[in-house]
PDB file of C-alpha atoms in Angstrom:
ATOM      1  CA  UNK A1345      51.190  20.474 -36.209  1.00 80.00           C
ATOM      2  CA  UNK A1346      52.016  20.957 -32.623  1.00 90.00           C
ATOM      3  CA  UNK A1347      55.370  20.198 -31.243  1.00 97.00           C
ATOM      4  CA  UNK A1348      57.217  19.637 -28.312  1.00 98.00           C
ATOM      5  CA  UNK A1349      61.498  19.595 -28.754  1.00 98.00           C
ATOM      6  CA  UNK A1350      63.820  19.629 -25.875  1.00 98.00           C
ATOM      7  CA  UNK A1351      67.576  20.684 -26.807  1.00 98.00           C
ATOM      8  CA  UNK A1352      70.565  20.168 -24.428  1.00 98.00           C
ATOM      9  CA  UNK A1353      73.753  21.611 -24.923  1.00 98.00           C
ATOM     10  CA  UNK A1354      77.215  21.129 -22.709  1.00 98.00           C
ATOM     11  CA  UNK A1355      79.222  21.750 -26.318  1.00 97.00           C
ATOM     12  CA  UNK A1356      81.863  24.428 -24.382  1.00 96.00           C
ATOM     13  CA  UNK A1357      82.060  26.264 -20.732  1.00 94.00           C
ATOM     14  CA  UNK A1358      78.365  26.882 -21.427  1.00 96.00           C
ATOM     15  CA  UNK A1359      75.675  24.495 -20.369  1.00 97.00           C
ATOM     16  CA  UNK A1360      71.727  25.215 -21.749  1.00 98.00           C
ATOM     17  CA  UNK A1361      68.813  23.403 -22.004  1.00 98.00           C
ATOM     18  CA  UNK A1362      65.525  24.782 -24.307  1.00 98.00           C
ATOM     19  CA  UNK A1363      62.218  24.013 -24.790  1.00 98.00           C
ATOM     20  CA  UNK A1364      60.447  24.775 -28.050  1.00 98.00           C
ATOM     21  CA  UNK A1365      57.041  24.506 -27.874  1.00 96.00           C
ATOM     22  CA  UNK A1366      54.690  25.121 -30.908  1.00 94.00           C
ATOM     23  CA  UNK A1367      50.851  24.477 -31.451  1.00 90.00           C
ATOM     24  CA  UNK A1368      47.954  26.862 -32.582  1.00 88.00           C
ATOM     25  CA  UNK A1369      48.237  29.911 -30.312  1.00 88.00           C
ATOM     26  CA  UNK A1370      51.949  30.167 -31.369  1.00 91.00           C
ATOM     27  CA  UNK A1371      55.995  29.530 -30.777  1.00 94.00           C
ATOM     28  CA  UNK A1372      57.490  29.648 -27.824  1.00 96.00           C
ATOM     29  CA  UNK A1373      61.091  28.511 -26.543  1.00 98.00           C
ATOM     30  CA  UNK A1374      61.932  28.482 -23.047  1.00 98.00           C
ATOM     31  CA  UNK A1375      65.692  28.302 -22.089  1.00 98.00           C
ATOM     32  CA  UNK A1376      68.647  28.262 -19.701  1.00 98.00           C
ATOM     33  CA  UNK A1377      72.180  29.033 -19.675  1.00 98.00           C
ATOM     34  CA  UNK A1378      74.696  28.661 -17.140  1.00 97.00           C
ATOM     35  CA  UNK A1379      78.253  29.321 -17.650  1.00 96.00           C
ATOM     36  CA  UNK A1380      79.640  26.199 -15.943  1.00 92.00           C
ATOM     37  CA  UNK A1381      82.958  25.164 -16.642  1.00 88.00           C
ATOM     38  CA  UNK A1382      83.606  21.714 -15.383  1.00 87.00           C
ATOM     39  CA  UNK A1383      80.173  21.279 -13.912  1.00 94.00           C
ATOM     40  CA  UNK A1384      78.009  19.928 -17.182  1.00 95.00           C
ATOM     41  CA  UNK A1385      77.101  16.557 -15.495  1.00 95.00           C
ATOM     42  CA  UNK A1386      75.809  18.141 -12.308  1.00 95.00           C
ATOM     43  CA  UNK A1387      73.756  20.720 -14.062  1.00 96.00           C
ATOM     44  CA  UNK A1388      72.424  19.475 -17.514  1.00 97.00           C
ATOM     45  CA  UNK A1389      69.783  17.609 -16.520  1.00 97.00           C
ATOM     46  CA  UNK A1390      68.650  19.654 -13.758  1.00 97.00           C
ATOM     47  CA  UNK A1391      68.154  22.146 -16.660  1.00 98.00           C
ATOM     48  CA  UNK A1392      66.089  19.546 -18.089  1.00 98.00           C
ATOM     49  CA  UNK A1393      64.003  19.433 -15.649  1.00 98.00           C
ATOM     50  CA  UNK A1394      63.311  23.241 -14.918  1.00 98.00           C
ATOM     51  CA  UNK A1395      62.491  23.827 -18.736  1.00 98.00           C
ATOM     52  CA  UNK A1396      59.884  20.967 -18.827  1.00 98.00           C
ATOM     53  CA  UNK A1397      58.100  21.936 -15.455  1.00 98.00           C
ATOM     54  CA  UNK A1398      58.507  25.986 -16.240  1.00 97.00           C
ATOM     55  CA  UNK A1399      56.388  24.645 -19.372  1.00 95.00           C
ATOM     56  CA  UNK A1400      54.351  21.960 -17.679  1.00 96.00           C
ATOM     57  CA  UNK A1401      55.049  19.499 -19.754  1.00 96.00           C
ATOM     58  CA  UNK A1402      55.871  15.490 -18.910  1.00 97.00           C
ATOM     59  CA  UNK A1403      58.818  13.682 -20.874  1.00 97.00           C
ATOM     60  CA  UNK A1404      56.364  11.663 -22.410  1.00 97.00           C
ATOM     61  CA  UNK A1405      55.117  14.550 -23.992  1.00 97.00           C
ATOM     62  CA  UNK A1406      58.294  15.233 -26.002  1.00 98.00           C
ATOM     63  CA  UNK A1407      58.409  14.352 -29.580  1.00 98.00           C
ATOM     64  CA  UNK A1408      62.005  14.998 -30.057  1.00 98.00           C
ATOM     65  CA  UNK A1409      65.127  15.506 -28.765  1.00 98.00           C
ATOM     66  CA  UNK A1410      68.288  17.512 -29.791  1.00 98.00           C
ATOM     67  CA  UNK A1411      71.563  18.431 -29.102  1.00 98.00           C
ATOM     68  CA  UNK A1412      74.936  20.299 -29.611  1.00 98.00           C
ATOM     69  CA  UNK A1413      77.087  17.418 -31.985  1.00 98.00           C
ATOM     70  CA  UNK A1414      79.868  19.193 -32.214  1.00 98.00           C
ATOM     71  CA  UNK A1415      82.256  20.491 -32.830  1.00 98.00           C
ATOM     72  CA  UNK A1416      83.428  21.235 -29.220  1.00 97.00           C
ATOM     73  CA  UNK A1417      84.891  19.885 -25.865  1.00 95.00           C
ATOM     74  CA  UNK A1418      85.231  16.427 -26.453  1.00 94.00           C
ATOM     75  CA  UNK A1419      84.051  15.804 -23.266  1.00 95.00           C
ATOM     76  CA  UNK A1420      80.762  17.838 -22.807  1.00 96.00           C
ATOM     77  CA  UNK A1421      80.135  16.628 -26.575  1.00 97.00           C
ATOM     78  CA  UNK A1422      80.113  13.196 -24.746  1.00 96.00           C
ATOM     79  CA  UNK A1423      78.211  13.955 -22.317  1.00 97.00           C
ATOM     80  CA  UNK A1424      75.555  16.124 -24.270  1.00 98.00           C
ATOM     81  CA  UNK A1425      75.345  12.892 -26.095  1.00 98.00           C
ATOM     82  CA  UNK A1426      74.487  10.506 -23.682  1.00 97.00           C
ATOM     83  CA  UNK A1427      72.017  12.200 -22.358  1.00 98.00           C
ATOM     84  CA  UNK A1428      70.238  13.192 -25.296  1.00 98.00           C
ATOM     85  CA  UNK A1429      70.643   9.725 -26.383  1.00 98.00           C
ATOM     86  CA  UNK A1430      69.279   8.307 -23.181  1.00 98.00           C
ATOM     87  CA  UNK A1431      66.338  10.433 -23.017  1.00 98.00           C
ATOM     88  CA  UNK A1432      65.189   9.627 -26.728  1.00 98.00           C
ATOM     89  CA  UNK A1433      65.665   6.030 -26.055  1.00 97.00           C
ATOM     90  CA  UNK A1434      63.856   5.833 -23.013  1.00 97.00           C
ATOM     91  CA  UNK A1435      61.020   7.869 -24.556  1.00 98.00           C
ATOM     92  CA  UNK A1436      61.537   6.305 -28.083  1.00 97.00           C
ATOM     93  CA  UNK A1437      60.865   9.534 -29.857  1.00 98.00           C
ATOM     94  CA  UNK A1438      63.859  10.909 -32.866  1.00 98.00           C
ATOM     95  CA  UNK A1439      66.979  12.432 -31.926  1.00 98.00           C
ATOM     96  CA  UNK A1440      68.733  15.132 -33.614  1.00 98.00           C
ATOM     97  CA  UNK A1441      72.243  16.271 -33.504  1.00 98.00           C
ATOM     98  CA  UNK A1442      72.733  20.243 -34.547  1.00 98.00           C
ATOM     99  CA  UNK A1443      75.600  21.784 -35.442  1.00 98.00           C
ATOM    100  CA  UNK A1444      77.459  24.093 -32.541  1.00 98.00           C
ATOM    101  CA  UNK A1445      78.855  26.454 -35.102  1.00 98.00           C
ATOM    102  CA  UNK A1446      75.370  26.652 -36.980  1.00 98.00           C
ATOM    103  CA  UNK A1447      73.511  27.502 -33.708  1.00 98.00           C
ATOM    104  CA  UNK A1448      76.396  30.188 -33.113  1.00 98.00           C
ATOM    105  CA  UNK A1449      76.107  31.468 -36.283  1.00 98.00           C
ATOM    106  CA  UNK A1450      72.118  31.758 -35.741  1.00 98.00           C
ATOM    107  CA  UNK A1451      72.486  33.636 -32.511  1.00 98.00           C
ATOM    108  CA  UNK A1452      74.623  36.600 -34.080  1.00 97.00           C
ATOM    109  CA  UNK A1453      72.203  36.505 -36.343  1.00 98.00           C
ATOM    110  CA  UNK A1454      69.356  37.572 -34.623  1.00 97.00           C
ATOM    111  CA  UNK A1455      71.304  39.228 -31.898  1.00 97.00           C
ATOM    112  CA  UNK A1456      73.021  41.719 -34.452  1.00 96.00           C
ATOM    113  CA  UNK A1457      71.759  41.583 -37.364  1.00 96.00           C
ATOM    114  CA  UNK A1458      75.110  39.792 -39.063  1.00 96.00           C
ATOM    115  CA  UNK A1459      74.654  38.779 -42.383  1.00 95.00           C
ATOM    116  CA  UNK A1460      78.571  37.422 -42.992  1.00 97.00           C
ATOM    117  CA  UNK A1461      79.028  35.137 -40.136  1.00 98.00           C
ATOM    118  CA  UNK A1462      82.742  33.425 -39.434  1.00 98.00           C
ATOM    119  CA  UNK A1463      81.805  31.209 -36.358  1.00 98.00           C
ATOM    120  CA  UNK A1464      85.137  30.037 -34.577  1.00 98.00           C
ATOM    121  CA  UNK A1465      85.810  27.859 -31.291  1.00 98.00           C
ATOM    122  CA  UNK A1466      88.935  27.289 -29.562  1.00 97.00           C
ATOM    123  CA  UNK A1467      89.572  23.949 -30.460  1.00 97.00           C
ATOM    124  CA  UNK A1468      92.667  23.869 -27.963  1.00 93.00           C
ATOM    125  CA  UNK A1469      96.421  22.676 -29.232  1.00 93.00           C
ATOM    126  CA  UNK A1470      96.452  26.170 -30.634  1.00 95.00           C
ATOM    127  CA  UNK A1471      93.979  25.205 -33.707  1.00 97.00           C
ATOM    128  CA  UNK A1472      89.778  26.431 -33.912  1.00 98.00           C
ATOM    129  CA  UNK A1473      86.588  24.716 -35.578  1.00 98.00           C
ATOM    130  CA  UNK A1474      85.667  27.424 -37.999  1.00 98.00           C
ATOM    131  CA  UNK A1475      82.726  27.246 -40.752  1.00 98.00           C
ATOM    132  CA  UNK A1476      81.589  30.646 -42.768  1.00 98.00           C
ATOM    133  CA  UNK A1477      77.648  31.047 -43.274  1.00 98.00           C
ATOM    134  CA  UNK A1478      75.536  33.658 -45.226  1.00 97.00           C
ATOM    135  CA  UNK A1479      72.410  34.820 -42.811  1.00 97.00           C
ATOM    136  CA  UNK A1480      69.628  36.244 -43.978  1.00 96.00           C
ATOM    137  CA  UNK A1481      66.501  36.135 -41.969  1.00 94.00           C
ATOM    138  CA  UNK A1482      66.989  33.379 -39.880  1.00 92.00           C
ATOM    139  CA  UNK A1483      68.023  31.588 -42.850  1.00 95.00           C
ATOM    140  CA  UNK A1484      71.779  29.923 -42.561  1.00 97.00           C
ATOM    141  CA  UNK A1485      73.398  29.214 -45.276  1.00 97.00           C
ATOM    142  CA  UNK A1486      76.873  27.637 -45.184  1.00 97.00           C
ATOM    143  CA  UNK A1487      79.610  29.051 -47.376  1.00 97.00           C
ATOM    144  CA  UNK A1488      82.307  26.681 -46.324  1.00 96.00           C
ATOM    145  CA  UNK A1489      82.462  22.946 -44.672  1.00 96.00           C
ATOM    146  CA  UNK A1490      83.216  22.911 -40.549  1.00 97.00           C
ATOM    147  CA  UNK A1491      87.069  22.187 -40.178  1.00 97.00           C
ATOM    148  CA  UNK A1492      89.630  21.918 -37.797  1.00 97.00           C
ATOM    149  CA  UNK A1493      92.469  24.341 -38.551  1.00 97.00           C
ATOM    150  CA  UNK A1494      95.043  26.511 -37.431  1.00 98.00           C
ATOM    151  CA  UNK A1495      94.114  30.731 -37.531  1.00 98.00           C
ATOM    152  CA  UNK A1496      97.004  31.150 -40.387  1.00 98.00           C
ATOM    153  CA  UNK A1497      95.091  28.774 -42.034  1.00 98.00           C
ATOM    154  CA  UNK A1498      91.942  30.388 -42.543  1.00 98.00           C
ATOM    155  CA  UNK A1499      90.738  31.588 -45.887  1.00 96.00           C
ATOM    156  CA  UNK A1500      87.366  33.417 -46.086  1.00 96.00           C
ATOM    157  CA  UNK A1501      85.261  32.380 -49.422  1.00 94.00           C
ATOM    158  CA  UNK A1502      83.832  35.626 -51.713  1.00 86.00           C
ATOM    159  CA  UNK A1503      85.162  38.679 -51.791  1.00 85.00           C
ATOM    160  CA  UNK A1504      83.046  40.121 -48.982  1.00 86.00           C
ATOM    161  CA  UNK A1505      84.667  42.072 -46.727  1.00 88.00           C
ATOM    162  CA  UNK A1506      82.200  42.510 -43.850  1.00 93.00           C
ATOM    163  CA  UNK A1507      82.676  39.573 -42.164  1.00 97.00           C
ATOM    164  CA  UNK A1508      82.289  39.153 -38.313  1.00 98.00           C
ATOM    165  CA  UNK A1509      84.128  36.930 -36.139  1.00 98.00           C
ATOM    166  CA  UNK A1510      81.969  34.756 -33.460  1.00 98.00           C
ATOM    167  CA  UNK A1511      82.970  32.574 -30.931  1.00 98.00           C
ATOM    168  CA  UNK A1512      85.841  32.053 -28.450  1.00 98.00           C
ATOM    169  CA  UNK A1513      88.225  30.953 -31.151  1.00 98.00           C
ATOM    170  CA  UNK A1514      88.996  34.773 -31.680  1.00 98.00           C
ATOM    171  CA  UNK A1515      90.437  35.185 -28.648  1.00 97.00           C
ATOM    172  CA  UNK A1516      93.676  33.989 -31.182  1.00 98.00           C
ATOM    173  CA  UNK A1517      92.809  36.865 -33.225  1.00 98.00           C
ATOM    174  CA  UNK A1518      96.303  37.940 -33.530  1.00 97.00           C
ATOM    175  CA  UNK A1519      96.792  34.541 -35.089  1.00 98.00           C
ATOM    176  CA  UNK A1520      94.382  35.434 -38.083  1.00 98.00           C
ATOM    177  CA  UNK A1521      96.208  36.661 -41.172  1.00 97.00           C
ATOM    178  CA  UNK A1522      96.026  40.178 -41.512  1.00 97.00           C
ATOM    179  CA  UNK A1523      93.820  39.377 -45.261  1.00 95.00           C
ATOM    180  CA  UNK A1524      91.256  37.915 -42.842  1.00 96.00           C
ATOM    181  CA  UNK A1525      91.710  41.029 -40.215  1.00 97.00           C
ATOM    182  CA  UNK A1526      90.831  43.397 -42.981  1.00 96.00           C
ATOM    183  CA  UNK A1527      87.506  41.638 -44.188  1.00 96.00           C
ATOM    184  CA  UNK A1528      86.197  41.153 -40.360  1.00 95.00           C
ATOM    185  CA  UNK A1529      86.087  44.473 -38.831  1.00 92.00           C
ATOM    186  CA  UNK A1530      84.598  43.046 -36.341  1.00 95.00           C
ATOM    187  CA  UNK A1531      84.991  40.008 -33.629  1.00 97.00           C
ATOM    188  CA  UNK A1532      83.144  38.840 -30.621  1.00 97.00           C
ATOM    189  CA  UNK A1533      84.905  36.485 -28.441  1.00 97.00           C
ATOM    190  CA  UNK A1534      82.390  35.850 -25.559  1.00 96.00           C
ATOM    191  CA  UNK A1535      79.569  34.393 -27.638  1.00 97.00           C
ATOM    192  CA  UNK A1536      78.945  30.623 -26.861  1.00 97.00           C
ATOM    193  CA  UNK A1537      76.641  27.968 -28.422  1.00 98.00           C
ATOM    194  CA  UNK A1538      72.842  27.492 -26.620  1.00 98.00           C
ATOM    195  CA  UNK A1539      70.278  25.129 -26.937  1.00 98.00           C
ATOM    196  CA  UNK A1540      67.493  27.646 -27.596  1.00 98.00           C
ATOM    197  CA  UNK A1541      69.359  28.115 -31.284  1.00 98.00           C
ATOM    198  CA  UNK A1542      69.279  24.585 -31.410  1.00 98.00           C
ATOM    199  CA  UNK A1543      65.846  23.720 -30.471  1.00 98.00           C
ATOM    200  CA  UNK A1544      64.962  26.232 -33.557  1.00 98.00           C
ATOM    201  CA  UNK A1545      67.708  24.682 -36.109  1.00 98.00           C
ATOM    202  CA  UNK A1546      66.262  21.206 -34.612  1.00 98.00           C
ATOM    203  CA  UNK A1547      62.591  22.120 -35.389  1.00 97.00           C
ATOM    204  CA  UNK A1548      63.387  23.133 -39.123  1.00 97.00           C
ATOM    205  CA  UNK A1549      65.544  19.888 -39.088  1.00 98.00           C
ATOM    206  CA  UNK A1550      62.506  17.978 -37.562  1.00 98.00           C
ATOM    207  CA  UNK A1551      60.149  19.283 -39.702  1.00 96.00           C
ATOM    208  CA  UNK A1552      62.378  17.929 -42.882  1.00 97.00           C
ATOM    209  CA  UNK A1553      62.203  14.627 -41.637  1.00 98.00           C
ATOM    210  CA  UNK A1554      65.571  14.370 -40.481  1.00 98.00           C
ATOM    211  CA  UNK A1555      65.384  12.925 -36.753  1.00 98.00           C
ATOM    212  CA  UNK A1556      66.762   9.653 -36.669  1.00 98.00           C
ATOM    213  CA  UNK A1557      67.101   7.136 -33.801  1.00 98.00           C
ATOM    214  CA  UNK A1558      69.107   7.212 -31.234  1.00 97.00           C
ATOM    215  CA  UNK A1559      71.816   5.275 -31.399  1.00 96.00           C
ATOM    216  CA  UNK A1560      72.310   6.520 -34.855  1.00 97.00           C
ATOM    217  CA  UNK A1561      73.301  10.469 -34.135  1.00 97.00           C
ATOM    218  CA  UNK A1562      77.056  11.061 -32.865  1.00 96.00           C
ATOM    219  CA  UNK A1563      78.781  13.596 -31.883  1.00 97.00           C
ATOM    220  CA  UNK A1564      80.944  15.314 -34.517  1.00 96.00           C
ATOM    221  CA  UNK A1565      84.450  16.105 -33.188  1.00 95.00           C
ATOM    222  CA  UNK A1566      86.200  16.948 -36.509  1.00 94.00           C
ATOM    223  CA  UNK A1567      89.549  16.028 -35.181  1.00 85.00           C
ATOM    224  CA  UNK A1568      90.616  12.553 -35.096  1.00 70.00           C
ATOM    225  CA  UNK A1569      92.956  12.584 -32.123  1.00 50.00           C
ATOM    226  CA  UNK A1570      90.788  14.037 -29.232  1.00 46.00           C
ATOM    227  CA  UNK A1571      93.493  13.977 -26.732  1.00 43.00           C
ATOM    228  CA  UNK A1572      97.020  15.817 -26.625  1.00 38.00           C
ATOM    229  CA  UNK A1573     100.091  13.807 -27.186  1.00 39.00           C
ATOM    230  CA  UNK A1574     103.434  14.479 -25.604  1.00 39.00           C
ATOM    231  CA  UNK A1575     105.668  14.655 -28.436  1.00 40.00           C
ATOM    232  CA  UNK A1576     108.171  11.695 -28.712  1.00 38.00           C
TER     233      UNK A1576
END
């Protein structure tokens, strides 16, 4: 069945948008990324726009839309959100919300092979989002729930002890307990979430039957104070 799903992303210091595009002469996804700290409003939707002319395609030829729910900056989850939520109301077509740490998880994946995945994000006020998933080709299997959490905190499930680290919340590696060092020889810091991971996660997702209206996908932000108190 031929498809047509735009994913946005503005979920960290990254902004993407992708374009997945399937029908009978194959699958193809096109994509950008811009590392854009502070600038997600001004360039998300022109994103948009270059992935649906690049594939010459009109909005009213979408039949879904996606996006980065979370966890993440609390304000590019926002506005992620509102534009993907906008877009799927104005074209009344499903909306889909993918997980940030999922789509992380898939890139390592297929980038290096990993098949013990610990994605991390710097979730600020010296705590990370962290989920574990088992990968196995391009199938991603979560082997713990997505928390909020300090490093010391952190407690990797099985006994497996090739795990590698994803994501910017390992730039508090030192903060990891030295159990956790041991079964993650490896770490890479500088990987961020994209929307061409999530326009595939969104497609499977799609294909389940699990777009939804609009109004009813939300961003996921885990924590339940999303701003920094000054201590009393």
């Amino acid at each position: 069945m031929p498809l047509h799903l735009l994913a946005l992303d503005a979920s960290s210091s990254a902004c993407s948008a992708a374009l997945l595009r399937q029908d009978d002469s194959g699958t193809e996804c096109l994509a950008r990324f811009e590392m854009t700290p502070r600038a997600h409003t001004r360039r998300l939707l022109p994103m948009v726009d270059e992935v649906l002319a690049e594939a010459q395609l009109t909005p009213s030829q979408l039949d879904a839309i996606a996006f980065g729910r979370g966890p993440g900056s609390f304000t590019g989850l926002r506005i992620a959100a509102g534009a993907a939520q906008g877009l799927a109301f104005g074209l009344d077509c499903p909306l889909l919300g993918v997980s940030t740490l999922e789509a992380l998880a898939l890139q390592a994946h297929r980038r290096y092979h990993l098949r013990h995945v610990v994605t991390a994000l710097d979730a600020r006020m010296g705590e990370v989002y962290v989920a574990t998933w088992h990968c196995l080709k391009d199938a991603i299997t979560p082997m713990s729930a997505e928390a909020v959490l300090a490093p010391e905190s952190l407690r990797l499930p099985g006994e497996e002890t090739d795990w590698v680290g994803v994501g910017s919340g390992f730039t508090l590696w030192e903060r990891f307990t030295v159990d956790v060092q041991l079964s993650m020889p490896q770490h890479l810091d500088d990987l961020e979430p994209r929307a061409e991971e999530m326009a595939w996660l969104a497609a499977r997702d799609f294909a389940a039957g699990l777009g939804q209206a609009a109004h009813l996908v939300q961003p996921v932000y885990l924590r339940n104070d999303v701003a920094w108190k000054k201590p009393a």
